[in-house]
Coordinates of C-alpha atoms in Angstrom, one line a residue:
Chain A
A18 CA 81.3 108.0 100.5
Q19 CA 84.5 109.9 100.5
T20 CA 84.5 111.1 96.9
V21 CA 85.7 114.1 94.9
T22 CA 84.4 114.3 91.4
Q23 CA 85.8 116.2 88.5
S24 CA 83.6 115.7 85.5
Q25 CA 85.8 117.3 82.8
P26 CA 88.6 115.0 81.8
E27 CA 90.1 117.5 79.3
M28 CA 89.7 121.1 78.5
S29 CA 91.4 123.5 76.2
V30 CA 91.2 127.3 75.8
Q31 CA 93.0 130.0 73.9
E32 CA 95.6 132.0 75.6
A33 CA 94.3 135.0 77.5
E34 CA 90.8 133.5 77.8
T35 CA 89.1 132.5 81.1
V36 CA 88.4 128.9 81.9
T37 CA 86.5 127.3 84.8
L38 CA 87.2 123.8 86.1
S39 CA 84.4 122.0 88.0
C40 CA 84.6 119.9 91.2
T41 CA 82.0 118.4 93.5
Y42 CA 82.5 116.4 96.6
D43 CA 80.8 114.5 99.4
T44 CA 80.9 115.5 103.0
S45 CA 78.9 115.3 106.2
E46 CA 81.1 117.8 108.0
S47 CA 80.4 121.5 108.6
N48 CA 83.9 122.8 108.4
Y49 CA 86.7 121.5 106.2
Y50 CA 89.2 122.6 103.7
L51 CA 89.2 122.3 99.9
F52 CA 92.3 122.5 97.6
W53 CA 93.2 122.8 94.0
Y54 CA 96.5 121.4 93.0
K55 CA 98.3 121.7 89.7
Q56 CA 100.5 119.1 88.1
P57 CA 102.5 120.4 85.1
P58 CA 104.4 118.0 82.8
S59 CA 107.3 118.1 85.2
R60 CA 105.2 116.0 87.6
Q61 CA 105.6 118.3 90.6
M62 CA 102.3 118.8 92.3
I63 CA 101.9 122.5 93.3
L64 CA 99.1 124.0 95.4
V65 CA 97.1 126.5 93.5
I66 CA 94.5 127.7 96.0
R67 CA 92.9 126.7 99.3
Q68 CA 89.4 127.4 100.7
E69 CA 88.1 127.0 104.2
A70 CA 84.5 126.0 104.2
Y71 CA 83.3 128.3 107.0
K72 CA 84.6 131.3 105.1
Q73 CA 81.9 132.8 102.9
Q74 CA 84.3 134.8 100.8
N75 CA 85.7 132.9 97.8
A76 CA 89.5 132.5 97.9
T77 CA 91.6 134.3 95.3
E78 CA 95.2 134.0 94.3
N79 CA 96.1 136.4 91.5
R80 CA 94.6 135.0 88.3
F81 CA 93.1 132.0 90.2
S82 CA 89.8 132.2 92.1
V83 CA 87.2 129.7 93.3
N84 CA 83.4 129.6 93.2
F85 CA 82.6 127.8 96.4
Q86 CA 78.9 126.7 96.8
K87 CA 78.7 125.0 100.1
A88 CA 75.1 123.9 99.9
A89 CA 75.7 122.4 96.5
K90 CA 79.1 120.9 97.6
S91 CA 80.7 122.5 94.5
F92 CA 84.2 124.0 94.3
S93 CA 85.1 125.3 90.9
L94 CA 88.4 126.9 89.9
K95 CA 88.4 129.9 87.6
I96 CA 91.6 130.8 85.8
S97 CA 91.5 134.3 84.3
D98 CA 93.8 135.6 81.5
S99 CA 95.1 132.1 80.9
Q100 CA 98.8 131.7 80.1
L101 CA 100.8 128.9 78.4
G102 CA 102.3 128.0 81.7
D103 CA 98.9 127.1 83.0
T104 CA 98.9 124.0 80.9
A105 CA 98.8 121.1 83.4
M106 CA 96.6 118.6 85.1
Y107 CA 94.4 120.2 87.8
F108 CA 93.2 118.2 90.8
C109 CA 90.6 119.1 93.3
A110 CA 91.1 117.6 96.7
R111 CA 89.7 117.6 100.2
P112 CA 90.9 115.9 103.4
F113 CA 89.0 113.1 105.1
G114 CA 89.7 112.4 108.7
N115 CA 92.3 115.1 108.9
E116 CA 94.8 112.7 107.5
K117 CA 93.9 111.5 104.0
L118 CA 93.8 114.0 101.2
T119 CA 91.4 112.5 98.6
F120 CA 91.8 113.7 95.0
G121 CA 89.5 113.9 92.1
T122 CA 90.6 112.2 88.8
G123 CA 91.8 115.5 87.4
T124 CA 91.2 117.8 84.5
R125 CA 93.9 118.1 81.8
L126 CA 94.0 121.7 80.8
T127 CA 95.7 122.8 77.6
I128 CA 96.3 126.5 76.8
I129 CA 96.5 127.1 73.1
P130 CA 98.8 129.8 71.8
Chain B
G25 CA 116.0 120.4 102.8
A26 CA 114.2 123.0 100.9
G27 CA 111.7 120.6 99.3
V28 CA 110.6 117.0 99.3
S29 CA 113.2 114.8 97.6
Q30 CA 112.4 111.5 96.1
S31 CA 114.8 108.9 94.7
P32 CA 115.1 107.3 92.2
S33 CA 113.3 109.5 89.8
N34 CA 112.9 106.6 87.4
K35 CA 113.2 102.9 88.0
V36 CA 112.9 100.1 85.5
T37 CA 112.7 96.6 87.0
E38 CA 111.8 93.1 86.0
K39 CA 108.7 91.4 87.2
G40 CA 109.3 89.6 90.5
K41 CA 112.1 91.9 91.7
D42 CA 111.9 94.0 94.8
V43 CA 112.2 97.8 94.7
E44 CA 112.7 100.5 97.3
L45 CA 111.6 104.0 96.8
R46 CA 112.9 106.8 99.1
C47 CA 111.4 110.0 100.3
D48 CA 113.2 112.7 102.2
P49 CA 110.6 115.2 103.5
I50 CA 110.9 118.9 104.4
S51 CA 112.7 119.3 107.7
G52 CA 110.3 119.7 110.5
H53 CA 107.3 118.2 108.7
T54 CA 105.8 115.6 110.9
A55 CA 103.3 114.2 108.5
L56 CA 104.4 112.2 105.4
Y57 CA 102.2 110.6 102.7
W58 CA 102.6 108.2 99.9
Y59 CA 100.4 108.3 96.9
R60 CA 100.3 106.3 93.6
Q61 CA 99.4 107.8 90.3
S62 CA 98.8 105.4 87.4
L63 CA 99.1 106.7 83.9
G64 CA 96.5 109.4 83.3
Q65 CA 94.8 108.7 86.6
G66 CA 94.3 110.6 89.8
L67 CA 96.2 110.0 93.0
E68 CA 95.5 106.9 95.0
F69 CA 96.3 107.2 98.7
L70 CA 98.7 104.5 100.0
I71 CA 99.9 105.3 103.5
Y72 CA 100.2 108.1 106.0
F73 CA 102.9 108.6 108.7
Q74 CA 102.6 110.9 111.7
G75 CA 106.2 110.9 113.1
N76 CA 107.4 107.3 112.8
S77 CA 104.0 105.7 113.2
A78 CA 101.6 104.9 110.5
P79 CA 98.0 105.3 111.8
D80 CA 96.5 104.8 108.3
K81 CA 97.8 102.0 106.1
S82 CA 94.5 101.4 104.5
G83 CA 95.6 102.3 101.0
L84 CA 98.3 99.7 100.6
P85 CA 97.0 97.5 97.8
S86 CA 98.5 94.2 98.9
D87 CA 100.9 92.7 101.4
R88 CA 103.7 93.1 98.9
F89 CA 103.7 96.8 99.7
S90 CA 105.2 98.1 102.9
A91 CA 106.6 101.4 104.2
E92 CA 108.6 102.6 107.1
R93 CA 109.8 105.9 108.4
T94 CA 112.8 106.3 110.7
G95 CA 113.8 109.2 112.9
G96 CA 110.6 111.1 111.9
S97 CA 112.3 111.9 108.6
V98 CA 113.2 109.7 105.7
S99 CA 110.6 107.1 104.5
T100 CA 111.1 104.1 102.3
L101 CA 108.3 102.4 100.3
T102 CA 109.1 98.8 99.5
I103 CA 107.4 96.8 96.8
Q104 CA 108.2 93.1 96.9
R105 CA 107.8 90.7 93.9
T106 CA 106.8 93.5 91.6
Q107 CA 104.0 93.0 89.1
Q108 CA 103.3 94.9 85.9
E109 CA 100.3 96.5 87.5
D110 CA 102.6 98.2 90.0
S111 CA 103.9 100.4 87.2
A112 CA 103.0 104.0 88.2
V113 CA 104.4 107.2 89.6
Y114 CA 104.8 107.1 93.3
L115 CA 104.5 110.5 94.9
C116 CA 105.5 111.4 98.4
A117 CA 104.3 114.5 100.2
S118 CA 104.9 116.1 103.6
S119 CA 103.2 118.6 105.8
R120 CA 103.6 120.1 109.3
R121 CA 100.7 118.0 110.6
G122 CA 97.5 116.4 109.3
T123 CA 95.9 117.7 106.1
G124 CA 92.9 119.2 107.8
A125 CA 94.4 122.6 107.5
N126 CA 97.9 122.2 106.3
V127 CA 99.2 122.2 102.8
L128 CA 101.0 119.2 101.3
T129 CA 104.3 119.7 99.7
F130 CA 105.0 117.1 97.0
G131 CA 108.1 115.6 95.7
A132 CA 108.6 115.1 91.9
G133 CA 107.8 111.4 92.2
S134 CA 109.4 108.1 91.4
R135 CA 108.3 106.6 88.1
L136 CA 108.4 102.8 88.4
T137 CA 108.2 100.6 85.3
V138 CA 107.9 96.9 85.7
L139 CA 108.7 94.9 82.6

């Protein structure tokens, strides 16, 4: 099955805290890409971070990093020093067949001042 | 253009009417995607274009939905005889080629409300 699962519909944390969003996925491939996208209230989907499966090193973009566990098919997003502007829906995604980016159902993250 | 442009940003229509949603991708992006996002839900894949051809139409929910792309650029998603369950945000995205490696750039979406 071509599924991406996000088991946390909603989360909230205090500003400046660290939060981790979870994602698991199905695949029979050995090399593939994984993505986290952010959708703020403005509706514009924005790429947060990308991971290539054959790379053992976890991707990092400033305050955003991933914990990629290939054997477990797990791809969690860690946000450090969270800021009010991080409030958004976060979607995990991976391509199937090189053409169709399949998304999880999302996690609504609220940063509390 | 600098980003993916979608119009209209909001559309309210009556049940049974036809609607057209437009997407203008980033110049040079050969791949174009349409997704549907219902309230509070994830993104549902509708259709994918590579150039002007649509190798994957598997996500179109019914024959009331159609899409075309002309000149390898602008795409139009048409919904005929709209139903209330068609109410959603329709998102368009483009990339240089297939999503295996490339990042999708999304538009701000068209919110469709069917009364």
